[in-house]
Coordinates of C-alpha atoms in Angstrom, one line a residue:
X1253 CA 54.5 68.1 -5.4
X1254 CA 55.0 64.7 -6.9
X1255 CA 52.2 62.1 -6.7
X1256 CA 54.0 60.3 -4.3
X1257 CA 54.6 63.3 -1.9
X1258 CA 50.4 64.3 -2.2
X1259 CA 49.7 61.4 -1.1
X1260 CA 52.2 62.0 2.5
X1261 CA 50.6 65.5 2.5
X1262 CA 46.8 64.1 2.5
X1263 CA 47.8 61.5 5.3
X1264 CA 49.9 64.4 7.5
X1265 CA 47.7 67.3 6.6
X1266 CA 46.1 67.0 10.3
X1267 CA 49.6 67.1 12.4
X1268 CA 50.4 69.6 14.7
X1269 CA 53.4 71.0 12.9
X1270 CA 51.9 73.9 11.4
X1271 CA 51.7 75.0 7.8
X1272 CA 53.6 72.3 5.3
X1273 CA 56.0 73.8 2.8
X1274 CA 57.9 71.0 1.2
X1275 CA 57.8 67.1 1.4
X1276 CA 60.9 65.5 -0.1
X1277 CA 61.7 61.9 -0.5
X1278 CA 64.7 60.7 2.3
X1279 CA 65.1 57.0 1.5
X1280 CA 63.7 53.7 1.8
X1281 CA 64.4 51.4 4.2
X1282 CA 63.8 47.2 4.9
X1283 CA 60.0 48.2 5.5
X1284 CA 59.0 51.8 5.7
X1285 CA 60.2 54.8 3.2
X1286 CA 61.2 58.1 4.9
X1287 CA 60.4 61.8 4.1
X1288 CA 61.6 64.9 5.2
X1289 CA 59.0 67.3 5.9
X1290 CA 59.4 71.3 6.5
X1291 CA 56.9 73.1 8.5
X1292 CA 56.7 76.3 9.8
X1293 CA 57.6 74.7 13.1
X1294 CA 60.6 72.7 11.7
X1295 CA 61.8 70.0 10.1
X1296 CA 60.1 66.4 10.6
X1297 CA 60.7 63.0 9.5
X1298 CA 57.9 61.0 8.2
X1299 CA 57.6 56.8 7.8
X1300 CA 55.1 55.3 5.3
X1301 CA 54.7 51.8 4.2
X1302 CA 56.8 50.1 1.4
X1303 CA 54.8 48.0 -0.5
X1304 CA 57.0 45.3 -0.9
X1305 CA 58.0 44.8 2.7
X1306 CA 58.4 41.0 3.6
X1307 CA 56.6 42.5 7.2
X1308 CA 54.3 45.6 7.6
X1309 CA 55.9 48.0 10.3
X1310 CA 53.3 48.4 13.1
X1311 CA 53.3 52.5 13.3
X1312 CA 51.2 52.7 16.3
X1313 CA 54.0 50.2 18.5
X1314 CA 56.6 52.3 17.0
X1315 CA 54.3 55.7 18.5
X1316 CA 53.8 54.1 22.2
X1317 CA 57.7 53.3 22.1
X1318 CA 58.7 56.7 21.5
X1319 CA 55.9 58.4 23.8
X1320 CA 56.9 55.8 26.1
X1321 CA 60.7 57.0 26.0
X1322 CA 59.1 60.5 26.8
X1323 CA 58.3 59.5 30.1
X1324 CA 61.6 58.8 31.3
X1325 CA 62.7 61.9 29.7
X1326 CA 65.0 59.5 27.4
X1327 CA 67.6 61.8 25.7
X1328 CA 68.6 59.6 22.8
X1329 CA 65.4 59.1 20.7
X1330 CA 63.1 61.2 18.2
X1331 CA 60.2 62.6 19.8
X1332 CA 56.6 61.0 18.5
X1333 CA 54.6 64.0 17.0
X1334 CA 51.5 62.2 15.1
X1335 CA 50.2 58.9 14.2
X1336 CA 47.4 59.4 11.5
X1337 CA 44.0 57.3 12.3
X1338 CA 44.5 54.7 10.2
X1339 CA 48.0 54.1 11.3
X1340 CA 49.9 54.3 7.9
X1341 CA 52.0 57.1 8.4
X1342 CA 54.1 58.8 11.7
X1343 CA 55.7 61.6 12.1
X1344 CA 58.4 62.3 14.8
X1345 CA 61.4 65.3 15.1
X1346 CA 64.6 65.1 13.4
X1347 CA 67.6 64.2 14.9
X1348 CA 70.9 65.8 14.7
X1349 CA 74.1 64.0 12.8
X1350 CA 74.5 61.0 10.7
X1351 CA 75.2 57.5 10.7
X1352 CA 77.8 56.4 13.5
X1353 CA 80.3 55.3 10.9
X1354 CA 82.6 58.7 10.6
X1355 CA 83.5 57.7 14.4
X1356 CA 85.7 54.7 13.2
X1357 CA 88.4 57.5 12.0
X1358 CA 88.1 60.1 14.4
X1359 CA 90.7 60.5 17.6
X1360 CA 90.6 57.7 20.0
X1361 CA 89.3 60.0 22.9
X1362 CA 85.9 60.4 20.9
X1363 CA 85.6 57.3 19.9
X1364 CA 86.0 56.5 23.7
X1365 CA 83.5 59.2 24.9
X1366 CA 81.3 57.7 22.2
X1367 CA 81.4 53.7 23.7
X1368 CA 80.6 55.9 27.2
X1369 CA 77.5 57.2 25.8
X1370 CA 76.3 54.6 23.4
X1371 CA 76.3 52.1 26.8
X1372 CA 74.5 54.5 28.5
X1373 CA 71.8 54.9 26.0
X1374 CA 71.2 51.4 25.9
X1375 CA 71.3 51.1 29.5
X1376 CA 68.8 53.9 29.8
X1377 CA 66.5 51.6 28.0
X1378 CA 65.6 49.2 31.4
X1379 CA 63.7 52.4 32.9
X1380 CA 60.9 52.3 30.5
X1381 CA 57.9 51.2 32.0
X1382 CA 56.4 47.8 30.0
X1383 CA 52.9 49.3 31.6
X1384 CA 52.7 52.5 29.8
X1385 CA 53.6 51.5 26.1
X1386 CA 51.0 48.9 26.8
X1387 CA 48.1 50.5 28.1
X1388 CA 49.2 53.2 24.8
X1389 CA 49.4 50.6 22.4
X1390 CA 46.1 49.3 23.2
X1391 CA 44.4 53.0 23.2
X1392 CA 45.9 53.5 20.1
X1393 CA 45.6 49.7 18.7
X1394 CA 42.9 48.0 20.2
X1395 CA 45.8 45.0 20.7
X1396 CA 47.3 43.5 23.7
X1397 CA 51.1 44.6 23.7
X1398 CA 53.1 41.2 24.8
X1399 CA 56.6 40.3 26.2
X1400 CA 58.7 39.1 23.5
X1401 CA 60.7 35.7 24.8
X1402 CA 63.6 33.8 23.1
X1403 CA 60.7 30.8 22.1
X1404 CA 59.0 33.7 20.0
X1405 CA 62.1 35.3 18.5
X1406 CA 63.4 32.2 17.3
X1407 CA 59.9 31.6 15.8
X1408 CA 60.0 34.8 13.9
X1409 CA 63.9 35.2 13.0
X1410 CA 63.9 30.9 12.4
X1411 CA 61.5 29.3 11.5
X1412 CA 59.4 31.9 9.9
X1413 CA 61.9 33.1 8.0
X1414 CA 62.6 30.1 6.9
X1415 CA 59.4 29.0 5.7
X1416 CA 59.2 32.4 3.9
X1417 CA 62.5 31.9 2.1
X1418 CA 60.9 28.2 0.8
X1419 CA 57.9 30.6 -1.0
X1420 CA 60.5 31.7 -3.5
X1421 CA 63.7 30.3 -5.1
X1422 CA 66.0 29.1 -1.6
X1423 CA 69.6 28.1 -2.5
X1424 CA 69.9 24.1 -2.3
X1425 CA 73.3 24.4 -0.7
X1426 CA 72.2 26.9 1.7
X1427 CA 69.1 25.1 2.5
X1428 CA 71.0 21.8 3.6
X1429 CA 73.3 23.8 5.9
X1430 CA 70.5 26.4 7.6
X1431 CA 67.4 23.4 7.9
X1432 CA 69.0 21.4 10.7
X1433 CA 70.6 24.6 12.2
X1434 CA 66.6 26.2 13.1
X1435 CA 65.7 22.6 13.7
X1436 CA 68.0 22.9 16.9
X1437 CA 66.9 26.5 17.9
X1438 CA 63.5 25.1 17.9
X1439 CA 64.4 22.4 20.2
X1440 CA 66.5 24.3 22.1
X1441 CA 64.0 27.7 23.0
X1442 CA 61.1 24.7 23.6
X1443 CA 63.5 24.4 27.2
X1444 CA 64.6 27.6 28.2
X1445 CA 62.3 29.4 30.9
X1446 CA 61.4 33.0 30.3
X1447 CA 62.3 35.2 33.4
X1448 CA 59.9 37.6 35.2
X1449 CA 62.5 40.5 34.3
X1450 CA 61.0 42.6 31.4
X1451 CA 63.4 44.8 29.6
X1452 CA 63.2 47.3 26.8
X1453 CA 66.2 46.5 23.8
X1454 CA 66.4 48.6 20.9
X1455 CA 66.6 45.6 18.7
X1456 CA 68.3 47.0 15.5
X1457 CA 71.7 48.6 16.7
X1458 CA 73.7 48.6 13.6
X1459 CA 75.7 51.8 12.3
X1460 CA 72.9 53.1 10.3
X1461 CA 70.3 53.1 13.0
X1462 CA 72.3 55.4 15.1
X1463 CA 73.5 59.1 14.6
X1464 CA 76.2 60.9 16.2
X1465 CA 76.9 64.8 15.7
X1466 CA 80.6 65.8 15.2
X1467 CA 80.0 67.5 18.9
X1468 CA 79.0 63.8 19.8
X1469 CA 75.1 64.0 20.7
X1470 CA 73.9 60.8 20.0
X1471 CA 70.2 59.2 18.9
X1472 CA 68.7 56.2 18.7
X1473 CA 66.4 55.6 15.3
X1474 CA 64.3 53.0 13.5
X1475 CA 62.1 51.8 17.2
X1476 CA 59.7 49.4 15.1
X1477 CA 62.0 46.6 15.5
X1478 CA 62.4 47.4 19.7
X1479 CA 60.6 45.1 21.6
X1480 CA 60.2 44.5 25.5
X1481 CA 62.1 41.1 25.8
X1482 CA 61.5 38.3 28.8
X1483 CA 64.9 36.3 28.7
X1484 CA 65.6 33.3 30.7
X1485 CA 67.8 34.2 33.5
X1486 CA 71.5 34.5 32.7
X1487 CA 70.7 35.2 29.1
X1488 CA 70.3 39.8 29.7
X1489 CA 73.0 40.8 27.8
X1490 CA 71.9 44.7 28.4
X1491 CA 71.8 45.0 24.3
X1492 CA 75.3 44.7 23.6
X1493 CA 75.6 41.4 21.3
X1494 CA 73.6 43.1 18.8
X1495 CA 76.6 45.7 18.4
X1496 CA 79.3 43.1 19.1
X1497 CA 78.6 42.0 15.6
X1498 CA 77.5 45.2 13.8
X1499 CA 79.4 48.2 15.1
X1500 CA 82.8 48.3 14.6
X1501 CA 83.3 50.5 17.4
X1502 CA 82.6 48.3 19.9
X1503 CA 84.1 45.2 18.1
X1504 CA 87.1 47.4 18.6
X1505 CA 86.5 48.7 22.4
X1506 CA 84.7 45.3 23.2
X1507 CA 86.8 44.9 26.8
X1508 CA 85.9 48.7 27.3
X1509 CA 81.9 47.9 26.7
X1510 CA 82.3 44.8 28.9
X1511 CA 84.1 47.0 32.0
X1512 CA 81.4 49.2 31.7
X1513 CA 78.9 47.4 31.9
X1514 CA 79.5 45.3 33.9
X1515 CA 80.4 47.6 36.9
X1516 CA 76.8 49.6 36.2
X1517 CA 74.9 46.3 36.0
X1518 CA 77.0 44.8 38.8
X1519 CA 77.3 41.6 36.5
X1520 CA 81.2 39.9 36.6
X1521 CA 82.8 40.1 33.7
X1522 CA 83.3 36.7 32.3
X1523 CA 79.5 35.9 33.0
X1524 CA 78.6 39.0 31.0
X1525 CA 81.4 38.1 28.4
X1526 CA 79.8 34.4 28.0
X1527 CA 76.4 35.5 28.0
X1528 CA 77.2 37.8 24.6
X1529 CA 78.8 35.3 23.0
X1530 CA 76.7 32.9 23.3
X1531 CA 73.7 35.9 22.1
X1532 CA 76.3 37.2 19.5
X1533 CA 76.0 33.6 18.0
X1534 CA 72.4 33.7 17.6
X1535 CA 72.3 36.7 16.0
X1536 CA 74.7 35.9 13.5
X1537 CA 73.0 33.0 12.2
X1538 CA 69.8 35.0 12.3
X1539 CA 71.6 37.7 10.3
X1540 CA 72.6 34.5 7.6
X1541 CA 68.6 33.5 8.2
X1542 CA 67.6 37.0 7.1
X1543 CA 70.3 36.9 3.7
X1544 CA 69.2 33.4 2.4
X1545 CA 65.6 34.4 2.9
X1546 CA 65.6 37.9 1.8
X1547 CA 67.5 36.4 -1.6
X1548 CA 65.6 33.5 -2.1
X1549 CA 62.3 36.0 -2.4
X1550 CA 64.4 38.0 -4.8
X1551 CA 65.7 35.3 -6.8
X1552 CA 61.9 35.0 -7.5
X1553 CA 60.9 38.3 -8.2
X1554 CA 58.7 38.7 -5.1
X1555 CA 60.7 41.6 -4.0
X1556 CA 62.9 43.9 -5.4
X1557 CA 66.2 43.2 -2.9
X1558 CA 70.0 43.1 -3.4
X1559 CA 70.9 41.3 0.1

């Protein structure tokens, strides 16, 4: 083994997976780098820290989250299989397929059947209980688990990241045009009113977070960035602005997605369509936020990043 892969061995040694025969490096991603671990009971995928993450993945959220998913006998997740005590490092099953991209020139039926059952999945979110992730999260943790509300996530995905970008070398140009833009965000969560509703979202829907097998089983990955969200009412858009703007897919099927969901959710149409617009806005300037930060910390050599 390399030095790298000891070091995943010493932290995994404990799991329940049986004797370890290989560890072999999978990728990195924005904050944790993957492994691929064979046991004799299978094959595993492990996350550890990157070191130059802008934000250190909390392992033992991402644990309750999938243990969570369990409950509900959720389908379209990896299954949680060990957290290590100090919380560096978890390990959770494989899933089958790839990334969701290969749909976008396969037959019109499956990329139909494949909107059905991406909807679902996200859909199939609202049924896990806010309760038990919490109560796990603080066994394992010691922390409070909170609701996340739009005030919060403009905090982190605005102004945060902002102020971060301003620690390294922030285009001028850029900077004029994005300052007042948070500015009004700030000014414009301070008055919205979280509901009571509490509702699981996957967060980070794009193409590479989700895998489809060519016999179209589909899984959800990367949880860390889910979060249990408290939006003002008339603001729920059941997860889909996120892939309005990132998944080609439903870009393509959009009055598909809204038809569906909006006879399982019982929500008319042109509300639903207004409510993801007005979503798939925010997002994209937090998507801009993310690019002008991330670059302005590589421009000076705090992280090694090609945005």
């Amino acid at each position: 083994m390399s030095k790298d892969t000891t070091a995943i061995f010493k932290l995994i040694n404990n799991a329940p997976i049986g004797s370890i025969t290989s560890i072999d490096l999978v990728g990195n991603g924005y904050a944790s780098t993957a492994y691929k671990v064979t046991s004799s009971e299978g094959i595993f995928i492990a996350l550890t820290r990157k070191e130059d993450s802008i934000a250190a993945p909390d392992y033992a959220y991402y644990f309750a989250i999938l243990k969570t998913l369990e409950t509900i006998n959720y389908e379209f997740a990896p299954r949680a299989v060990y957290l290590n005590p100090k919380q560096s490092i978890i390990l959770m099953t494989t899933v089958p397929g790839e990334a969701i991209s290969w749909i976008n020139t396969a037959s019109e039926d499956q990329q139909k059947k494949t909107v059905e059952i991406l909807v679902k999945a996200l859909l199939g979110l609202r049924a896990a209980p806010f309760s038990h992730c919490a109560k796990t999260y603080k066994q394992l943790s010691g922390k409070q688990l909170e609701t996340t509300t739009i005030e919060k996530n403009i905090q982190h995905y605005m102004t945060d990241w902002f102020e971060l970008a301003q620690t390294g070398q922030p285009d001028p140009t850029l900077t004029k045009w994005i300052k007042p833009k948070v500015a009004a965000c700030e000014v414009f969560a301070r008055h919205m009113k979280p509901s009571n509703r509490t509702v699981l979202v996957h967060g980070d829907t794009s193409e590479g977070n989700i895998f489809l097998s060519r016999d179209l089983r589909l899984h959800l990955i990367d949880w860390d960035g889910s979060s249990f969200d408290q939006l003002p009412d008339g603001w729920d858009d059941f997860g889909m602005a996120y892939l309005m703007n990132h998944v080609p897919l439903f870009q393509k099927f959009r009055p598909l997605v809204i038809s569906l969901v909006s006879e399982r959710c019982h929500v008319p149409t042109h509300e639903l369509e207004a409510i993801i617009i007005r979503l798939q806005e925010l997002i994209k300037l937090g998507d801009i936020q993310w690019a002008y930060m991330m670059h302005a910390r590589a421009s000076a050599g705090e992280i090694k990043s090609k945005p």
